[in-house]
PDB file of C-alpha atoms in Angstrom:
ATOM      1  CA  MET A   1       3.136 -10.615   5.258  1.00  0.00           C
ATOM      2  CA  LYS A   2       3.715 -13.112   8.043  1.00  0.00           C
ATOM      3  CA  LYS A   3       1.407 -16.094   8.394  1.00  0.00           C
ATOM      4  CA  ALA A   4      -0.181 -14.359  11.362  1.00  0.00           C
ATOM      5  CA  LEU A   5      -1.918 -11.775   9.186  1.00  0.00           C
ATOM      6  CA  PHE A   6      -4.209 -14.116   7.308  1.00  0.00           C
ATOM      7  CA  THR A   7      -4.571 -16.924   9.822  1.00  0.00           C
ATOM      8  CA  CYS A   8      -5.157 -14.453  12.643  1.00  0.00           C
ATOM      9  CA  ALA A   9      -6.680 -11.511  10.822  1.00  0.00           C
ATOM     10  CA  VAL A  10      -9.077 -13.462   8.707  1.00  0.00           C
ATOM     11  CA  CYS A  11     -12.039 -14.071   9.409  1.00  0.00           C
ATOM     12  CA  ALA A  12     -30.137  -9.836  10.026  1.00  0.00           C
ATOM     13  CA  CYS A  13     -28.228  -6.356  10.327  1.00  0.00           C
ATOM     14  CA  LEU A  14     -27.753  -5.207  13.867  1.00  0.00           C
ATOM     15  CA  CYS A  15     -30.468  -2.857  14.975  1.00  0.00           C
ATOM     16  CA  THR A  16     -32.667  -3.746  12.012  1.00  0.00           C
ATOM     17  CA  ALA A  17     -34.811  -0.670  12.300  1.00  0.00           C
ATOM     18  CA  ALA A  18     -31.814   1.652  12.355  1.00  0.00           C
ATOM     19  CA  LEU A  19     -30.099  -0.102   9.479  1.00  0.00           C
ATOM     20  CA  ALA A  20     -33.131  -0.858   7.332  1.00  0.00           C
ATOM     21  CA  GLY A  21     -31.853  -0.685   3.789  1.00  0.00           C
ATOM     22  CA  CYS A  22     -28.285  -1.468   4.827  1.00  0.00           C
ATOM     23  CA  SER A  23     -26.793  -0.257   1.562  1.00  0.00           C
ATOM     24  CA  GLN A  24     -27.864   3.302   2.435  1.00  0.00           C
ATOM     25  CA  ALA A  25     -26.372   3.321   5.956  1.00  0.00           C
ATOM     26  CA  THR A  26     -23.016   5.051   6.270  1.00  0.00           C
ATOM     27  CA  ALA A  27     -20.040   5.081   8.581  1.00  0.00           C
ATOM     28  CA  PHE A  28     -17.607   7.997   8.378  1.00  0.00           C
ATOM     29  CA  GLY A  29     -19.407   9.056   5.195  1.00  0.00           C
ATOM     30  CA  LEU A  30     -19.109   5.812   3.200  1.00  0.00           C
ATOM     31  CA  THR A  31     -21.721   3.153   2.506  1.00  0.00           C
ATOM     32  CA  LYS A  32     -21.276  -0.603   2.821  1.00  0.00           C
ATOM     33  CA  LYS A  33     -21.071  -0.796  -0.957  1.00  0.00           C
ATOM     34  CA  GLN A  34     -18.204   1.702  -1.037  1.00  0.00           C
ATOM     35  CA  TYR A  35     -16.226  -0.093   1.672  1.00  0.00           C
ATOM     36  CA  SER A  36     -16.750  -3.351  -0.199  1.00  0.00           C
ATOM     37  CA  GLU A  37     -15.572  -1.690  -3.407  1.00  0.00           C
ATOM     38  CA  VAL A  38     -12.351  -0.368  -1.876  1.00  0.00           C
ATOM     39  CA  TYR A  39     -11.416  -3.698  -0.306  1.00  0.00           C
ATOM     40  CA  GLY A  40     -12.412  -5.624  -3.429  1.00  0.00           C
ATOM     41  CA  LYS A  41     -10.380  -3.399  -5.740  1.00  0.00           C
ATOM     42  CA  THR A  42      -7.399  -3.711  -3.406  1.00  0.00           C
ATOM     43  CA  ALA A  43      -7.674  -7.508  -3.564  1.00  0.00           C
ATOM     44  CA  GLU A  44      -7.861  -7.400  -7.366  1.00  0.00           C
ATOM     45  CA  LEU A  45      -4.827  -5.132  -7.531  1.00  0.00           C
ATOM     46  CA  ILE A  46      -2.724  -7.279  -5.221  1.00  0.00           C
ATOM     47  CA  LEU A  47      -3.665 -10.583  -6.820  1.00  0.00           C
ATOM     48  CA  GLY A  48      -3.495  -9.351 -10.406  1.00  0.00           C
ATOM     49  CA  GLU A  49      -1.088 -10.916 -12.853  1.00  0.00           C
ATOM     50  CA  ASP A  50       0.910  -7.693 -13.284  1.00  0.00           C
ATOM     51  CA  THR A  51       1.840  -7.282  -9.628  1.00  0.00           C
ATOM     52  CA  GLN A  52       5.568  -6.801  -9.070  1.00  0.00           C
ATOM     53  CA  ILE A  53       7.429  -7.365  -5.804  1.00  0.00           C
ATOM     54  CA  THR A  54      10.420  -5.060  -5.334  1.00  0.00           C
ATOM     55  CA  PRO A  55      12.152  -4.983  -1.928  1.00  0.00           C
ATOM     56  CA  ALA A  56      13.231  -1.576  -0.690  1.00  0.00           C
ATOM     57  CA  LYS A  57      15.936  -2.612   1.732  1.00  0.00           C
ATOM     58  CA  TYR A  58      15.979  -6.380   2.145  1.00  0.00           C
ATOM     59  CA  GLU A  59      14.921  -9.603   0.441  1.00  0.00           C
ATOM     60  CA  THR A  60      11.243 -10.471   0.331  1.00  0.00           C
ATOM     61  CA  ASP A  61       9.681 -13.902   0.389  1.00  0.00           C
ATOM     62  CA  GLU A  62      10.163 -15.405  -3.064  1.00  0.00           C
ATOM     63  CA  SER A  63       6.766 -17.104  -2.756  1.00  0.00           C
ATOM     64  CA  ASN A  64       5.011 -13.715  -2.446  1.00  0.00           C
ATOM     65  CA  PHE A  65       3.003 -15.214   0.441  1.00  0.00           C
ATOM     66  CA  ASN A  66       2.926 -11.922   2.314  1.00  0.00           C
ATOM     67  CA  LEU A  67       1.255 -10.036  -0.508  1.00  0.00           C
ATOM     68  CA  ILE A  68      -1.084 -12.879  -1.439  1.00  0.00           C
ATOM     69  CA  ALA A  69      -2.262 -13.161   2.167  1.00  0.00           C
ATOM     70  CA  THR A  70      -3.030  -9.446   2.226  1.00  0.00           C
ATOM     71  CA  GLY A  71      -4.983  -9.720  -1.011  1.00  0.00           C
ATOM     72  CA  ALA A  72      -6.982 -12.658   0.330  1.00  0.00           C
ATOM     73  CA  PHE A  73      -7.881 -10.749   3.474  1.00  0.00           C
ATOM     74  CA  MET A  74      -8.969  -7.688   1.477  1.00  0.00           C
ATOM     75  CA  TYR A  75     -11.215  -9.976  -0.577  1.00  0.00           C
ATOM     76  CA  PHE A  76     -12.652 -11.389   2.658  1.00  0.00           C
ATOM     77  CA  LEU A  77     -13.488  -7.884   3.923  1.00  0.00           C
ATOM     78  CA  SER A  78     -15.094  -7.019   0.592  1.00  0.00           C
ATOM     79  CA  GLU A  79     -17.289 -10.116   0.810  1.00  0.00           C
ATOM     80  CA  ILE A  80     -18.528  -9.586   4.370  1.00  0.00           C
ATOM     81  CA  TYR A  81     -19.499  -5.992   3.558  1.00  0.00           C
ATOM     82  CA  LYS A  82     -21.760  -7.382   0.834  1.00  0.00           C
ATOM     83  CA  THR A  83     -23.812  -9.369   3.336  1.00  0.00           C
ATOM     84  CA  ASN A  84     -26.890  -8.035   5.126  1.00  0.00           C
ATOM     85  CA  MET A  85     -25.517  -9.404   8.378  1.00  0.00           C
ATOM     86  CA  PHE A  86     -22.514  -7.093   8.491  1.00  0.00           C
ATOM     87  CA  PRO A  87     -23.390  -3.498   9.442  1.00  0.00           C
ATOM     88  CA  VAL A  88     -21.512  -0.272   8.888  1.00  0.00           C
ATOM     89  CA  SER A  89     -20.587   1.195  12.235  1.00  0.00           C
ATOM     90  CA  GLU A  90     -18.437   3.948  13.693  1.00  0.00           C
ATOM     91  CA  ASP A  91     -17.609   1.642  16.597  1.00  0.00           C
ATOM     92  CA  PRO A  92     -15.595  -1.578  16.225  1.00  0.00           C
ATOM     93  CA  VAL A  93     -17.417  -4.872  15.730  1.00  0.00           C
ATOM     94  CA  THR A  94     -16.314  -8.345  16.789  1.00  0.00           C
ATOM     95  CA  PHE A  95     -17.166 -11.537  14.943  1.00  0.00           C
ATOM     96  CA  THR A  96     -15.918 -15.024  14.161  1.00  0.00           C
ATOM     97  CA  CYS A  97     -14.864 -16.896  11.054  1.00  0.00           C
ATOM     98  CA  SER A  98     -13.648 -20.473  11.257  1.00  0.00           C
ATOM     99  CA  THR A  99     -11.284 -20.629  14.287  1.00  0.00           C
ATOM    100  CA  ILE A 100     -10.580 -16.884  14.253  1.00  0.00           C
ATOM    101  CA  THR A 101     -12.114 -14.111  16.328  1.00  0.00           C
ATOM    102  CA  ILE A 102     -11.801 -10.634  14.863  1.00  0.00           C
ATOM    103  CA  ALA A 103     -12.353  -7.106  16.184  1.00  0.00           C
ATOM    104  CA  MET A 104     -12.254  -4.502  13.439  1.00  0.00           C
ATOM    105  CA  LEU A 105     -13.212  -0.984  12.475  1.00  0.00           C
ATOM    106  CA  SER A 106     -13.296   0.581   9.017  1.00  0.00           C
ATOM    107  CA  SER A 107     -13.080   4.345   8.754  1.00  0.00           C
ATOM    108  CA  PHE A 108     -12.686   6.954   6.027  1.00  0.00           C
ATOM    109  CA  ASP A 109     -10.645  10.170   6.002  1.00  0.00           C
ATOM    110  CA  SER A 110     -12.175  12.314   3.274  1.00  0.00           C
ATOM    111  CA  ASP A 111      -9.308  14.832   3.359  1.00  0.00           C
ATOM    112  CA  LYS A 112      -6.725  12.126   2.600  1.00  0.00           C
ATOM    113  CA  GLY A 113      -9.033   9.964   0.498  1.00  0.00           C
ATOM    114  CA  ALA A 114      -8.039   6.959   2.603  1.00  0.00           C
ATOM    115  CA  VAL A 115     -10.024   4.024   3.952  1.00  0.00           C
ATOM    116  CA  THR A 116      -8.396   2.566   7.072  1.00  0.00           C
ATOM    117  CA  ALA A 117      -9.029  -0.812   8.664  1.00  0.00           C
ATOM    118  CA  ASP A 118      -7.894  -1.486  12.227  1.00  0.00           C
ATOM    119  CA  ILE A 119      -7.978  -5.182  13.100  1.00  0.00           C
ATOM    120  CA  PHE A 120      -7.297  -7.371  16.120  1.00  0.00           C
ATOM    121  CA  ALA A 121      -7.358 -11.093  15.445  1.00  0.00           C
ATOM    122  CA  LEU A 122      -7.114 -14.132  17.707  1.00  0.00           C
ATOM    123  CA  GLU A 123      -6.627 -17.625  16.317  1.00  0.00           C
ATOM    124  CA  GLY A 124      -7.658 -20.481  18.577  1.00  0.00           C
ATOM    125  CA  GLU A 125      -8.851 -20.463  22.149  1.00  0.00           C
ATOM    126  CA  THR A 126      -5.729 -21.200  24.187  1.00  0.00           C
ATOM    127  CA  ASP A 127      -3.308 -18.898  25.959  1.00  0.00           C
ATOM    128  CA  SER A 128      -0.692 -19.752  23.359  1.00  0.00           C
ATOM    129  CA  ALA A 129      -2.892 -18.726  20.447  1.00  0.00           C
ATOM    130  CA  HIS A 130      -1.480 -15.954  18.297  1.00  0.00           C
ATOM    131  CA  GLU A 131      -2.948 -12.483  18.562  1.00  0.00           C
ATOM    132  CA  GLY A 132      -2.233  -9.919  15.886  1.00  0.00           C
ATOM    133  CA  TYR A 133      -2.887  -6.261  15.136  1.00  0.00           C
ATOM    134  CA  VAL A 134      -3.155  -4.960  11.589  1.00  0.00           C
ATOM    135  CA  ASN A 135      -3.576  -1.398  10.346  1.00  0.00           C
ATOM    136  CA  ILE A 136      -4.013  -0.806   6.625  1.00  0.00           C
ATOM    137  CA  SER A 137      -4.693   2.542   4.962  1.00  0.00           C
ATOM    138  CA  ILE A 138      -5.872   2.386   1.348  1.00  0.00           C
ATOM    139  CA  PHE A 139      -5.679   5.578  -0.693  1.00  0.00           C
ATOM    140  CA  TYR A 140      -8.493   5.334  -3.207  1.00  0.00           C
ATOM    141  CA  ASP A 141      -9.837   7.405  -6.109  1.00  0.00           C
ATOM    142  CA  PHE A 142     -13.619   6.993  -6.088  1.00  0.00           C
ATOM    143  CA  ASP A 143     -13.966   8.840  -9.404  1.00  0.00           C
ATOM    144  CA  THR A 144     -11.860   6.313 -11.291  1.00  0.00           C
ATOM    145  CA  SER A 145     -12.448   3.354  -8.915  1.00  0.00           C
ATOM    146  CA  GLU A 146      -8.705   2.833  -8.582  1.00  0.00           C
ATOM    147  CA  VAL A 147      -6.388   2.094  -5.684  1.00  0.00           C
ATOM    148  CA  ILE A 148      -3.629   4.703  -5.617  1.00  0.00           C
ATOM    149  CA  SER A 149      -1.529   3.085  -2.898  1.00  0.00           C
ATOM    150  CA  PHE A 150      -1.764   1.443   0.486  1.00  0.00           C
ATOM    151  CA  ASN A 151       0.235   1.321   3.704  1.00  0.00           C
ATOM    152  CA  LEU A 152       0.144  -1.976   5.590  1.00  0.00           C
ATOM    153  CA  SER A 153       1.404  -2.133   9.185  1.00  0.00           C
ATOM    154  CA  GLN A 154       1.251  -5.169  11.446  1.00  0.00           C
ATOM    155  CA  CYS A 155       2.501  -6.361  14.809  1.00  0.00           C
ATOM    156  CA  ASP A 156       1.571  -8.584  17.725  1.00  0.00           C
ATOM    157  CA  ARG A 157      -1.403  -7.383  19.733  1.00  0.00           C
ATOM    158  CA  ASN A 158       0.889  -6.872  22.728  1.00  0.00           C
ATOM    159  CA  ASP A 159       4.588  -7.137  23.520  1.00  0.00           C
ATOM    160  CA  LYS A 160       4.385 -10.371  25.525  1.00  0.00           C
ATOM    161  CA  ALA A 161       5.714 -12.446  22.648  1.00  0.00           C
ATOM    162  CA  VAL A 162       9.320 -13.636  22.946  1.00  0.00           C
ATOM    163  CA  ASN A 163      10.222 -11.876  19.713  1.00  0.00           C
ATOM    164  CA  PRO A 164       7.428  -9.396  18.959  1.00  0.00           C
ATOM    165  CA  TYR A 165       7.296  -8.520  15.283  1.00  0.00           C
ATOM    166  CA  PHE A 166       6.658  -5.178  13.647  1.00  0.00           C
ATOM    167  CA  GLN A 167       6.370  -4.884   9.892  1.00  0.00           C
ATOM    168  CA  ASN A 168       5.527  -2.043   7.532  1.00  0.00           C
ATOM    169  CA  ASP A 169       4.925  -2.298   3.782  1.00  0.00           C
ATOM    170  CA  ILE A 170       4.003   0.463   1.356  1.00  0.00           C
ATOM    171  CA  TYR A 171       2.433  -0.481  -1.966  1.00  0.00           C
ATOM    172  CA  LEU A 172       2.822   2.111  -4.728  1.00  0.00           C
ATOM    173  CA  ASP A 173       2.952   1.907  -8.525  1.00  0.00           C
ATOM    174  CA  GLY A 174       2.756  -1.879  -8.531  1.00  0.00           C
ATOM    175  CA  LYS A 175       5.669  -2.346  -6.119  1.00  0.00           C
ATOM    176  CA  LEU A 176       5.814  -3.325  -2.467  1.00  0.00           C
ATOM    177  CA  HIS A 177       8.404  -1.456  -0.410  1.00  0.00           C
ATOM    178  CA  SER A 178       9.247  -3.042   2.944  1.00  0.00           C
ATOM    179  CA  LEU A 179      10.753  -1.216   5.897  1.00  0.00           C
ATOM    180  CA  SER A 180      14.197  -2.508   6.794  1.00  0.00           C
ATOM    181  CA  GLU A 181      14.489  -4.809   9.800  1.00  0.00           C
ATOM    182  CA  ASP A 182      17.593  -2.895  10.884  1.00  0.00           C
ATOM    183  CA  ASN A 183      17.208  -1.341  14.315  1.00  0.00           C
ATOM    184  CA  ASP A 184      17.638   2.189  13.008  1.00  0.00           C
ATOM    185  CA  GLU A 185      15.838   5.454  13.777  1.00  0.00           C
ATOM    186  CA  GLU A 186      13.273   4.958  11.003  1.00  0.00           C
ATOM    187  CA  ARG A 187      12.266   1.557  12.368  1.00  0.00           C
ATOM    188  CA  ARG A 188      12.182   2.778  15.970  1.00  0.00           C
ATOM    189  CA  ASN A 189       9.911   5.657  14.960  1.00  0.00           C
ATOM    190  CA  PHE A 190       7.616   3.254  13.133  1.00  0.00           C
ATOM    191  CA  ILE A 191       7.359   0.977  16.176  1.00  0.00           C
ATOM    192  CA  THR A 192       6.515   3.935  18.422  1.00  0.00           C
ATOM    193  CA  GLU A 193       3.799   5.065  16.002  1.00  0.00           C
ATOM    194  CA  MET A 194       2.429   1.528  15.633  1.00  0.00           C
ATOM    195  CA  LYS A 195       2.192   1.050  19.389  1.00  0.00           C
ATOM    196  CA  ALA A 196       0.228   4.311  19.660  1.00  0.00           C
ATOM    197  CA  LYS A 197      -2.233   3.188  16.962  1.00  0.00           C
ATOM    198  CA  ARG A 198      -2.604  -0.186  18.644  1.00  0.00           C
ATOM    199  CA  GLN A 199      -3.304   1.405  22.015  1.00  0.00           C
ATOM    200  CA  ALA A 200      -5.860   3.787  20.511  1.00  0.00           C
ATOM    201  CA  PHE A 201      -7.685   0.892  18.872  1.00  0.00           C
ATOM    202  CA  GLU A 202      -7.552  -1.135  22.088  1.00  0.00           C
ATOM    203  CA  GLU A 203      -9.509   1.645  23.770  1.00  0.00           C
ATOM    204  CA  LYS A 204     -12.067   1.772  20.950  1.00  0.00           C
ATOM    205  CA  VAL A 205     -12.593  -1.999  21.143  1.00  0.00           C
ATOM    206  CA  LEU A 206     -14.073  -1.476  24.603  1.00  0.00           C
ATOM    207  CA  LYS A 207     -17.150  -0.167  22.752  1.00  0.00           C
ATOM    208  CA  ALA A 208     -17.211  -2.993  20.214  1.00  0.00           C
ATOM    209  CA  LYS A 209     -20.519  -4.484  19.103  1.00  0.00           C
ATOM    210  CA  THR A 210     -20.593  -8.276  18.968  1.00  0.00           C
ATOM    211  CA  LEU A 211     -22.148  -9.781  15.839  1.00  0.00           C
ATOM    212  CA  ASN A 212     -24.011 -13.054  16.247  1.00  0.00           C
ATOM    213  CA  THR A 213     -23.196 -14.128  12.710  1.00  0.00           C
ATOM    214  CA  ASP A 214     -20.314 -16.434  11.822  1.00  0.00           C
ATOM    215  CA  PHE A 215     -18.573 -15.453   8.589  1.00  0.00           C
ATOM    216  CA  THR A 216     -16.836 -18.761   7.907  1.00  0.00           C
ATOM    217  CA  THR A 217     -18.550 -19.018   4.506  1.00  0.00           C
ATOM    218  CA  GLU A 218     -16.938 -15.755   3.372  1.00  0.00           C
ATOM    219  CA  TYR A 219     -13.626 -16.863   4.887  1.00  0.00           C
ATOM    220  CA  LEU A 220     -13.648 -20.114   2.903  1.00  0.00           C
ATOM    221  CA  ARG A 221     -14.634 -18.204  -0.228  1.00  0.00           C
ATOM    222  CA  SER A 222     -11.549 -16.033   0.164  1.00  0.00           C
ATOM    223  CA  LEU A 223      -9.370 -19.146   0.384  1.00  0.00           C
ATOM    224  CA  GLU A 224     -10.948 -20.467  -2.806  1.00  0.00           C
ATOM    225  CA  TYR A 225     -10.341 -17.085  -4.428  1.00  0.00           C
ATOM    226  CA  ILE A 226      -6.581 -17.175  -3.915  1.00  0.00           C
ATOM    227  CA  GLU A 227      -6.434 -20.866  -4.867  1.00  0.00           C
ATOM    228  CA  ASN A 228      -7.989 -19.945  -8.196  1.00  0.00           C
ATOM    229  CA  LYS A 229      -5.441 -17.142  -8.580  1.00  0.00           C
ATOM    230  CA  SER A 230      -2.449 -19.380  -7.906  1.00  0.00           C
TER     231      SER A 230
END
């Protein structure tokens, strides 16, 4: 994954009466504990010693930075869901961690067995700061507590960048398959679909709840986590 994903996508309960006993509150049918479990297991899978990187159509980064960054961010999400200050919600929430501002929404499709995270991230406070959009769907077996696969899509938040990037990776059976950068029909279809998802999330962010808690501690913990794994 490009540097933008982690540097731009990383990152008392709201309405205390409504969320009293946060672990029992749900969003799209899942509790905070379950969301934390899915993201945590995904981080463990990605950063495990047995992970293999196999390109589908073109060379991947020999340093495996893309995959490691994804694993670190999944660990970060797992950690913030463990805190009492991060609520489950069916509307997006915005919050800060270090120099990054994040808008995100976790949802669950019970028919597909997939947890999806939509994320906007802004690093810095200037007009030149990078903005990114990330969509990751994690297919998870709650009976066995195992990640089956995940689909990671990412792009700039808008198309104002000189060279806007679009990237899609599918992780299955211990291998990461990356969509070719060739300007073919498959890639054009992916970009069209990604733009539609981005636009839909942009509209949802209009209803975002702003959290007054800074999650820099969890952010730094995720950095320490990958340092220990390296």
